[in-house]
Tab-separated table of C-alpha atoms (C1' of nucleotides) in Angstrom:
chain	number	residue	atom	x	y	z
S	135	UNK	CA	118.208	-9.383	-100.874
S	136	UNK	CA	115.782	-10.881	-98.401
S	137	UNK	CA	116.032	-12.515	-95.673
S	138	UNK	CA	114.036	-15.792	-95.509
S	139	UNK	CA	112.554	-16.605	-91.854
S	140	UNK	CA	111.537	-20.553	-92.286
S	141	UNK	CA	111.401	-21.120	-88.704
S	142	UNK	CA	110.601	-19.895	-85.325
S	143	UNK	CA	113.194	-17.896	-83.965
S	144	UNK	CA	114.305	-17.106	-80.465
S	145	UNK	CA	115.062	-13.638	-80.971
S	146	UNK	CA	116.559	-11.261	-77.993
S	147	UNK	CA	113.679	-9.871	-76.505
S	148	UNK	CA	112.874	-13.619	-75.573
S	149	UNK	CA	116.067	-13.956	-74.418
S	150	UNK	CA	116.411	-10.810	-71.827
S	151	UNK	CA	112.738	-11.040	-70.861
S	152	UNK	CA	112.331	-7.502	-70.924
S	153	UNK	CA	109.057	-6.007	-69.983
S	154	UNK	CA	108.592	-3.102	-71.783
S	155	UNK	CA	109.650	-3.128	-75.386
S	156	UNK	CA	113.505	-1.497	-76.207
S	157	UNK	CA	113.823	1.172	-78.654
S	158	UNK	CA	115.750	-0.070	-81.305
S	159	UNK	CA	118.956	1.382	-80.486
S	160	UNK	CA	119.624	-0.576	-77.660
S	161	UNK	CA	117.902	-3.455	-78.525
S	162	UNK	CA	120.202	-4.030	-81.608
S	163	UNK	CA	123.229	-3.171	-79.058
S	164	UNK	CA	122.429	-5.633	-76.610
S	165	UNK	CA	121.716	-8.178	-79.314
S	166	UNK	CA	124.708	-7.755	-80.181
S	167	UNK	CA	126.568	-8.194	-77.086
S	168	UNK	CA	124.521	-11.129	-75.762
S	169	UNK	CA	125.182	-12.708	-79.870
S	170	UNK	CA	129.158	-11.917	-79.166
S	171	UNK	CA	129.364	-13.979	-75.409
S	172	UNK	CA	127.014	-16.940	-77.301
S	173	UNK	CA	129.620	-17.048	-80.073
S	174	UNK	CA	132.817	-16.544	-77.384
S	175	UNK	CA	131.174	-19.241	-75.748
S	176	UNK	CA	130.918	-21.717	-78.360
S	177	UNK	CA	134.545	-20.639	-79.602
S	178	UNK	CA	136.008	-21.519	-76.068
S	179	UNK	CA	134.554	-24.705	-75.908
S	180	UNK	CA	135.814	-25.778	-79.816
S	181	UNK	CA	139.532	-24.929	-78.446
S	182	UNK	CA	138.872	-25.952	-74.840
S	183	UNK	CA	141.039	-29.228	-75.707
S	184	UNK	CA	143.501	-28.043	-78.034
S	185	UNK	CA	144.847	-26.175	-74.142
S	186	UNK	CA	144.808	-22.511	-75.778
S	187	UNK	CA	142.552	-19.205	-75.140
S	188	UNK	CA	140.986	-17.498	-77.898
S	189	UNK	CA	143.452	-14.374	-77.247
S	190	UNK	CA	146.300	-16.595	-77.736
S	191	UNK	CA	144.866	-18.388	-81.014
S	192	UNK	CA	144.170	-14.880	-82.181
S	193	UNK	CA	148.063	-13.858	-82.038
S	194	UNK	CA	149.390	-17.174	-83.613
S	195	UNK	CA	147.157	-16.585	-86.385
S	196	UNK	CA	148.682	-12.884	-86.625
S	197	UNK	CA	152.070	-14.280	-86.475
S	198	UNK	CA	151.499	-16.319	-88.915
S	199	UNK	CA	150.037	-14.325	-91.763
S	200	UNK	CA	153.430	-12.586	-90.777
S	201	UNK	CA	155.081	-15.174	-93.234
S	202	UNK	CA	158.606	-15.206	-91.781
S	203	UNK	CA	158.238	-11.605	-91.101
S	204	UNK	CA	158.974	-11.422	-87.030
S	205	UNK	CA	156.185	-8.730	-85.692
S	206	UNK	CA	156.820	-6.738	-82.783
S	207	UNK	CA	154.221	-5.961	-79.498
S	208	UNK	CA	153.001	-2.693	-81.477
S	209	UNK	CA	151.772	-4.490	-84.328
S	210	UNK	CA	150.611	-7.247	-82.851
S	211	UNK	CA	148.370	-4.980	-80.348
S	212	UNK	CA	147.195	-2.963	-83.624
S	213	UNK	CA	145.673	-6.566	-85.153
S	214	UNK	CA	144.280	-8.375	-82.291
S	215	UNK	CA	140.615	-8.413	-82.551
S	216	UNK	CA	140.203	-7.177	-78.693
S	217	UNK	CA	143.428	-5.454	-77.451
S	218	UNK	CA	144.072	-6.180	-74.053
S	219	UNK	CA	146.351	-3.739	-72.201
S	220	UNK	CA	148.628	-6.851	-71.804
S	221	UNK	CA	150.447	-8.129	-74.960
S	222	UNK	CA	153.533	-8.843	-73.432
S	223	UNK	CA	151.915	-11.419	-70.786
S	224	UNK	CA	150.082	-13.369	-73.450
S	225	UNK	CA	153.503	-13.397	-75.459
S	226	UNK	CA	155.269	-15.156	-72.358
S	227	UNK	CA	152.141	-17.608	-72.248
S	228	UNK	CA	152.901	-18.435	-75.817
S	229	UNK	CA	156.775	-18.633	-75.270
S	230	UNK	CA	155.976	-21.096	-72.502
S	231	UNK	CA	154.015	-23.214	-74.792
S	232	UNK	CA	156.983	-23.189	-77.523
S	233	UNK	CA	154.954	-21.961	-80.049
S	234	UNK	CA	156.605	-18.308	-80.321
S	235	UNK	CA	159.808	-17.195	-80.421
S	236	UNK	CA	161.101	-13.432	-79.300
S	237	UNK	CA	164.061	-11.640	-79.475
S	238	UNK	CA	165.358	-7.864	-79.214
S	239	UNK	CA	165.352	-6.020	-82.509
S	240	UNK	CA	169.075	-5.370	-83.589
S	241	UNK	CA	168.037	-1.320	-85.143
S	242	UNK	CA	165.965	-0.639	-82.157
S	243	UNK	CA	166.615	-2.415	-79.002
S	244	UNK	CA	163.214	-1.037	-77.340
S	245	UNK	CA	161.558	-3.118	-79.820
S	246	UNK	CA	161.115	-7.060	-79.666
S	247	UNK	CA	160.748	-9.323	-82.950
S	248	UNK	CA	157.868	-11.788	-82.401
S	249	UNK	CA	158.093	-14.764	-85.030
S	250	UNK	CA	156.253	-18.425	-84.828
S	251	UNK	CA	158.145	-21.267	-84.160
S	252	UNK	CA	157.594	-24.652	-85.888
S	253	UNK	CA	155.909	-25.805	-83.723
S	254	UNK	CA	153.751	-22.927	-83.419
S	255	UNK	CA	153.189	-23.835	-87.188
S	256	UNK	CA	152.552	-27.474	-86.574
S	257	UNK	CA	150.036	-26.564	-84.050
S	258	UNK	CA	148.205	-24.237	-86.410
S	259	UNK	CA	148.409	-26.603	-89.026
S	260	UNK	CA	146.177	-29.284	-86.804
S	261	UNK	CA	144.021	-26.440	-85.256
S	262	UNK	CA	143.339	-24.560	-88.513
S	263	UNK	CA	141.051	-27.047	-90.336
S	264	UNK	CA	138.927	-27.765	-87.003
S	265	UNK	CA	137.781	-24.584	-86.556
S	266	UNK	CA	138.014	-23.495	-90.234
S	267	UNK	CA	134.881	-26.109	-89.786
S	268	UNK	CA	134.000	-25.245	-86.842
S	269	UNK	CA	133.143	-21.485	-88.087
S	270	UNK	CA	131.243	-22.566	-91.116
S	271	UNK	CA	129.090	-24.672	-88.886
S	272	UNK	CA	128.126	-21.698	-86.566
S	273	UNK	CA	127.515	-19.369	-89.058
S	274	UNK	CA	125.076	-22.407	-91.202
S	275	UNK	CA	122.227	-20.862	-90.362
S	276	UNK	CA	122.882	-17.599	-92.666
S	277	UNK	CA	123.260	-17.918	-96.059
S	278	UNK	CA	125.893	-16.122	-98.284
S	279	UNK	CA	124.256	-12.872	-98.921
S	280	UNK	CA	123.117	-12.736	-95.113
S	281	UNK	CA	126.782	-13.222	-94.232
S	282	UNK	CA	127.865	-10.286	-96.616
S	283	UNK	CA	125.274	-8.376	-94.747
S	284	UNK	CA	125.920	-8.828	-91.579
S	285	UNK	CA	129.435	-7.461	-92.777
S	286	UNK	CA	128.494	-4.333	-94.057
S	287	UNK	CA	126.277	-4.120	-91.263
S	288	UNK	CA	128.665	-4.157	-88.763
S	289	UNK	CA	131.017	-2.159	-90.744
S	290	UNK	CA	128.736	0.764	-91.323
S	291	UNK	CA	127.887	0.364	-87.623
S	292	UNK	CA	131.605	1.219	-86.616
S	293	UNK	CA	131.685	3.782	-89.173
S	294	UNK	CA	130.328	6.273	-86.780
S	295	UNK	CA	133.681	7.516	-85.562
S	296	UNK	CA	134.461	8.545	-89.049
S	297	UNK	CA	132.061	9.790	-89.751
S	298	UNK	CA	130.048	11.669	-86.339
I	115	UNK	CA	115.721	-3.188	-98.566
I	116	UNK	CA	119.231	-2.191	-99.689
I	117	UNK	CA	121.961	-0.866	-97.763
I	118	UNK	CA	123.433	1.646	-99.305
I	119	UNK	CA	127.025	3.064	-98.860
I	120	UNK	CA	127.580	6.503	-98.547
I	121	UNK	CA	131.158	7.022	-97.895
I	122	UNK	CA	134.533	5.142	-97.813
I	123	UNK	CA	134.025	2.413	-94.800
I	124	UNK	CA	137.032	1.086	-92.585
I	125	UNK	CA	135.851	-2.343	-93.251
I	126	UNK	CA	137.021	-5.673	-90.721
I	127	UNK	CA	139.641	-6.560	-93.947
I	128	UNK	CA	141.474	-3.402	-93.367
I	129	UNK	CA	141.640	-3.140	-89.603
I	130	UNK	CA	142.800	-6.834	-89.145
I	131	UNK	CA	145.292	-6.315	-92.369
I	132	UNK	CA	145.449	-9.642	-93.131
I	133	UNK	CA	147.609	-10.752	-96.031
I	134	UNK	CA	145.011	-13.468	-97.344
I	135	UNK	CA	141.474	-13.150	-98.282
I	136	UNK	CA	139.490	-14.390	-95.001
I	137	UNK	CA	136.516	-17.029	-95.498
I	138	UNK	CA	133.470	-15.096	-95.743
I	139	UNK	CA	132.120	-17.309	-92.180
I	140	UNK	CA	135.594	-16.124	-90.733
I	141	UNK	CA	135.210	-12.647	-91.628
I	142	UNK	CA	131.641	-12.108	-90.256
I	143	UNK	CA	133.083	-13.961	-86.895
I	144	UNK	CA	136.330	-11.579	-86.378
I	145	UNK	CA	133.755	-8.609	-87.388
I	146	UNK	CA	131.208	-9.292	-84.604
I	147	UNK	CA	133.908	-9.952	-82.598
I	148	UNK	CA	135.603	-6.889	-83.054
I	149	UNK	CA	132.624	-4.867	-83.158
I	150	UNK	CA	131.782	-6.255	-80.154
I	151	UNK	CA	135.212	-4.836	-78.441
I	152	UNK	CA	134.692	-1.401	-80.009
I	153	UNK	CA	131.299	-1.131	-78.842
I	154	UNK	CA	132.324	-2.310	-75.408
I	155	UNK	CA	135.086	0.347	-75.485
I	156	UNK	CA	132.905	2.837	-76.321
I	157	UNK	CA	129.997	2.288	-73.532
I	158	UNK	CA	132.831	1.420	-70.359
I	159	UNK	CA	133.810	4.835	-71.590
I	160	UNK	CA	130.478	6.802	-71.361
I	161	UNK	CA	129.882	4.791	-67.996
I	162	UNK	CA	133.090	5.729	-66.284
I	163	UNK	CA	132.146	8.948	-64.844
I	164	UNK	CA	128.994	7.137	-63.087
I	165	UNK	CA	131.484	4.418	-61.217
I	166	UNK	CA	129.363	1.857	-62.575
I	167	UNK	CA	130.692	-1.099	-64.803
I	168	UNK	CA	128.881	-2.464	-67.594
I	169	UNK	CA	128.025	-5.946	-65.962
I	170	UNK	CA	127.002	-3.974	-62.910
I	171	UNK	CA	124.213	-1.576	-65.028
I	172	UNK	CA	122.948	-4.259	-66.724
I	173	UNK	CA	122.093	-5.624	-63.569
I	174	UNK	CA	120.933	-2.701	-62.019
I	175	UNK	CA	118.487	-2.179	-65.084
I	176	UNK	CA	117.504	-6.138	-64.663
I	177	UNK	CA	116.285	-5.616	-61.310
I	178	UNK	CA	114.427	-2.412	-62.360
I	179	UNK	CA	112.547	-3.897	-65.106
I	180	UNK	CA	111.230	-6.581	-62.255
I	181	UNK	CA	109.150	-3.509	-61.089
I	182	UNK	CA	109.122	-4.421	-57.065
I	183	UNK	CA	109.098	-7.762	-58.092
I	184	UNK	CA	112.258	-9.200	-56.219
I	185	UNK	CA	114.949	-11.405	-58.339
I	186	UNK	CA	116.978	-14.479	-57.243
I	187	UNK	CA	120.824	-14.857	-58.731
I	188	UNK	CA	119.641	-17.641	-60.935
I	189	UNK	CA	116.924	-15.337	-62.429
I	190	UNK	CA	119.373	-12.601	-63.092
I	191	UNK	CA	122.191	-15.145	-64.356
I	192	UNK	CA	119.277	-16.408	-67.201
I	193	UNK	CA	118.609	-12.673	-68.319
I	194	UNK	CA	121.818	-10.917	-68.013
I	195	UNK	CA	123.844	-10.553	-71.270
I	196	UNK	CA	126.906	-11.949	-70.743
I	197	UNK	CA	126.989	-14.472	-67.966
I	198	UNK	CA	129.580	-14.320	-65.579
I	199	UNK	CA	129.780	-17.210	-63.533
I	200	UNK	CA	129.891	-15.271	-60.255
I	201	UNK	CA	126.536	-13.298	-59.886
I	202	UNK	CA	126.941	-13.432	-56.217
I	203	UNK	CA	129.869	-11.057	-56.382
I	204	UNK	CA	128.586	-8.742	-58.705
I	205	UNK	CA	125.725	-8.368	-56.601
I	206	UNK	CA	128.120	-7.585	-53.614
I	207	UNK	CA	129.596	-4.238	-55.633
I	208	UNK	CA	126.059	-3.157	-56.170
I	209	UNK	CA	125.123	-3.787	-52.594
I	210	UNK	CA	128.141	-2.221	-51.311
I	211	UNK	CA	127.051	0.752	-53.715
I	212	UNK	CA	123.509	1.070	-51.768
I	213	UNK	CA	121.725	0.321	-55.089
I	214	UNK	CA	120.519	-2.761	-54.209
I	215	UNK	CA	119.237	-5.210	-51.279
I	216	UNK	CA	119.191	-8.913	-50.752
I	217	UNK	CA	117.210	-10.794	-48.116
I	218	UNK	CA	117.014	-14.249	-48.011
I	219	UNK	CA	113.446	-16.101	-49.888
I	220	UNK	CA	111.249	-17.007	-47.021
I	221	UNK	CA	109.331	-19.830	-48.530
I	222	UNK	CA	112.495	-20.948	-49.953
I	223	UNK	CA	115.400	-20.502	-47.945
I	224	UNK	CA	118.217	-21.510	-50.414
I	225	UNK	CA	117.293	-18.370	-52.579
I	226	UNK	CA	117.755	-14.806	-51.796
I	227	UNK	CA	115.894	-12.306	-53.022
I	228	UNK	CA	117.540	-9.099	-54.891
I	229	UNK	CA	115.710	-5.791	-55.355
I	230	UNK	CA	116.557	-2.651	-55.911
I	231	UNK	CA	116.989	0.274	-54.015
I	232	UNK	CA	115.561	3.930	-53.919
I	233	UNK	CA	119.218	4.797	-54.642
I	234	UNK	CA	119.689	2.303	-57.179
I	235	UNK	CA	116.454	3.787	-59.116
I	236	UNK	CA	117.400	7.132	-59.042
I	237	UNK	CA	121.067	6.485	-60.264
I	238	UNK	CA	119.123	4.364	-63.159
I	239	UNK	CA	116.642	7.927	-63.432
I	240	UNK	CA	119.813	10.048	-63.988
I	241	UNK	CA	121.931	7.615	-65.869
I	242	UNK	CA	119.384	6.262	-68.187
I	243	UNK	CA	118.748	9.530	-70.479
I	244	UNK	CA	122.107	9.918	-71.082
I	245	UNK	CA	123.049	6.260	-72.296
I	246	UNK	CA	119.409	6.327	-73.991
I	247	UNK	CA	121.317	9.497	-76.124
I	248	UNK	CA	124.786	7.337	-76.159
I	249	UNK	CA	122.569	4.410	-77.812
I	250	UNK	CA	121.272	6.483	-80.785
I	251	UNK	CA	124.892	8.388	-81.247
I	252	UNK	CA	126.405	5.064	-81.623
I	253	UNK	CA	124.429	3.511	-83.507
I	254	UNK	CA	123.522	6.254	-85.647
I	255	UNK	CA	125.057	5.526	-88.912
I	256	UNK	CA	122.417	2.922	-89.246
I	257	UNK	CA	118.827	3.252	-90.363
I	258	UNK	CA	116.191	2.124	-89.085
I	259	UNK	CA	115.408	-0.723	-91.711
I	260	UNK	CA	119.572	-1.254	-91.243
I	261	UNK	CA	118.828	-1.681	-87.212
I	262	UNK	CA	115.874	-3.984	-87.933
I	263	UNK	CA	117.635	-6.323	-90.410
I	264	UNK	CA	121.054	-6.569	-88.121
I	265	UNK	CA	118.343	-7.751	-85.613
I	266	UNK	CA	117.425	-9.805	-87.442
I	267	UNK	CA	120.497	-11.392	-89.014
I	268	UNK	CA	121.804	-11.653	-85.166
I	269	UNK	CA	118.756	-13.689	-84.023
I	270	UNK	CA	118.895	-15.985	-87.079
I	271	UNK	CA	122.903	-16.819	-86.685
I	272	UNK	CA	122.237	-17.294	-82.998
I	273	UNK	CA	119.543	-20.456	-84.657
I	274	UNK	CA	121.953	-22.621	-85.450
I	275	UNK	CA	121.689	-23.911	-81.834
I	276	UNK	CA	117.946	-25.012	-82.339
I	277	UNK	CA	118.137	-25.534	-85.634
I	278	UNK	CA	121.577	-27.741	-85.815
M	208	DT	C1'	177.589	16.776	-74.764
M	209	DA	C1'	173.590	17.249	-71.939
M	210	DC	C1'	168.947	17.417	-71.452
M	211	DA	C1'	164.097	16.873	-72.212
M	212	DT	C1'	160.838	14.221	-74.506
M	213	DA	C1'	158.756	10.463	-76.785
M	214	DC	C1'	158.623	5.532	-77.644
M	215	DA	C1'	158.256	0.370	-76.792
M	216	DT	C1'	157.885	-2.710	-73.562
M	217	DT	C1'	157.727	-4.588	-68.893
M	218	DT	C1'	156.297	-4.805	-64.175
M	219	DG	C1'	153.211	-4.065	-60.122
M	220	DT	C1'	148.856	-4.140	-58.356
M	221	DA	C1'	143.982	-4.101	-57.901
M	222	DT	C1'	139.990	-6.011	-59.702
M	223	DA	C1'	137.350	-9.301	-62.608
M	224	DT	C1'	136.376	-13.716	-64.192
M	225	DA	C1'	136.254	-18.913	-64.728
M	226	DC	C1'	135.957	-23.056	-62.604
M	227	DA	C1'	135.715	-26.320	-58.933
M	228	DA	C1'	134.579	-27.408	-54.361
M	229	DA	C1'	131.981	-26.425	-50.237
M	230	DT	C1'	127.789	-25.059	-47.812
M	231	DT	C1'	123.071	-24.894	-46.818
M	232	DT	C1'	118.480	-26.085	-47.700
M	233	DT	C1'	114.850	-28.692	-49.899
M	234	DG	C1'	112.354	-32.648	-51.770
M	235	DT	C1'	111.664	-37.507	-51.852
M	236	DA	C1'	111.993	-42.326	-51.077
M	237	DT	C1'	112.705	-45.790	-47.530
L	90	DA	C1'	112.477	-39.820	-38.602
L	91	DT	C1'	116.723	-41.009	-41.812
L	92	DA	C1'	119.268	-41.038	-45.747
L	93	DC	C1'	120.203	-39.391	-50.212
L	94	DA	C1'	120.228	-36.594	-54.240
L	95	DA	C1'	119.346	-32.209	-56.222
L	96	DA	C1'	119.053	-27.119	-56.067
L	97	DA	C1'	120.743	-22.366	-55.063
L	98	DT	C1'	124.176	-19.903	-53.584
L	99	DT	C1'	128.748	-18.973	-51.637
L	100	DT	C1'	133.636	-19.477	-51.155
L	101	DG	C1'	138.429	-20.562	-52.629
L	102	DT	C1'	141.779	-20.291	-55.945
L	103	DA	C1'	144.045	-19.754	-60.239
L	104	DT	C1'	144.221	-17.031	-64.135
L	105	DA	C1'	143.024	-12.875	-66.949
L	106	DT	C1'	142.580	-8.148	-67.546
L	107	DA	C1'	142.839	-2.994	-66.851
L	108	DC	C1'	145.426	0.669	-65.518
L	109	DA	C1'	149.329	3.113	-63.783
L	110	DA	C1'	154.043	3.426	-62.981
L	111	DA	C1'	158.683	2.026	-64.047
L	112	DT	C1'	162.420	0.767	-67.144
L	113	DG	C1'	165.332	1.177	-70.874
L	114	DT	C1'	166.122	3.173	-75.449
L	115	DA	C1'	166.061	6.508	-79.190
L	116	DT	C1'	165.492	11.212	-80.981
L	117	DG	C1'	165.595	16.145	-81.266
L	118	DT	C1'	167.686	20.358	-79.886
L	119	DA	C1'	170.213	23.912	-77.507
DNA sequence: TACATACATTTGTATATACAAATTTTGTAT
DNA sequence: ATACAAAATTTGTATATACAAATGTATGTA
């Protein structure tokens, strides 16, 4: 597996303008952080008129792989991509919107049961295609294999807790 | 180059649980994304005990690598890593701090000029071993040709921009 | 039963961030 | 000079987020 550069790239020591050259440690971490805002940034836009944040895409999408199965705050927390200390909030901005639905669980009234409304649905249902293009056309520039890589990559990268 | 897998990896699939098999340009989106958070996690941890936030070092170290050289907001905007729209503010905190100064451009009187202190550098002098040593922890499970090539696939997804 | 403890969520509050509007200065054409 | 548009930064404001404390509920145990 190679990877193929065909043309010039603007790689992230162009980027930050640094001086003296990075050791590789924290080059690869900052390149990573500046490629996460340039992707947040693109992703905000793409929903910018749709009138929804990423955070709150994020936990429709989690309700609905739920499949009629109501989640509660816990769970929810457990799958979003970046937990924010503040579930419940972005629940009530959802709940505003009409697109979730929550209730107190019957066996264990400190719990709540999240589900997604039909409308919730509906909106997913327009949104999903959109940025189910929308994602293929950011990541056009890698092929397959690149994509698989960047995966493991990233997964290995993580893997340090687990591993110290 | 191969990458080659040692041990059982926590991979995106099984953090995010999702019921469905994600599209591979999904998957590599959610798993920068949530690499991204982890990694974040992990540094606003190992810069806690300095009072410093994340946005505010990478600043700090901006202005350092400028070596006397002073900086105006708009230079520090283009080079910091994630770009928050108010530059002004975060230069406030470090002011307030005593790490850095701003005077206002003499030949150009709508810029101000932003250098660092004496303080600032030796905060930077004490803090910088020890996130130099954080960098290489973290990002030890990778090898070197592993660092290189995540580099590199970052650089080429962030393309896609120039390359359309 | 009574009590301590842990759990799940909510609320309060301080700070951070995004975005738009305002301010000040500069450059340029009339 | 005067007017006008653009540039660089600052300020105002609404919303988001982090963190701690509070609330209400369940569980274990003496």
């Amino acid at each position: 597996m190679y990877i193929q550069i065909l043309y010039k790239q603007l790689n992230i020591e162009d980027i930050i303008k640094t001086e003296v050259e990075l050791p590789l440690s924290r080059k690869a971490i900052v390149n990573l952080l500046y490629t996460e805002n340039w992707l947040m940034d693109k992703i905000s836009l793409e929903l910018k008129s749709f009138d929804i944040s990423i955070q709150q895409f994020n936990v429709l999408r989690i309700l609905n792989g739920q499949k009629g199965k109501p989640a509660n705050l816990s769970t929810i927390q457990e799958r979003m991509v970046s937990k924010m200390s503040n579930t419940t909030r972005l629940v009530d901005k959802l709940i505003a919107k009409g697109y979730v639905e929550r209730v107190i669980c019957k066996s264990n009234r400190r719990k709540v049961e999240i589900t997604i409304t039909e409308e919730g649905k509906n909106f997913l249902g327009k949104i999903n295609p959109i940025m189910q293009s929308f994602e293929d056309r950011i990541t056009a520039s890698l092929s397959k294999e690149e994509l698989i890589m960047l995966n493991e990559l990233l997964n290995k990268l993580r893997n340090i807790d687990y591993n110290h």
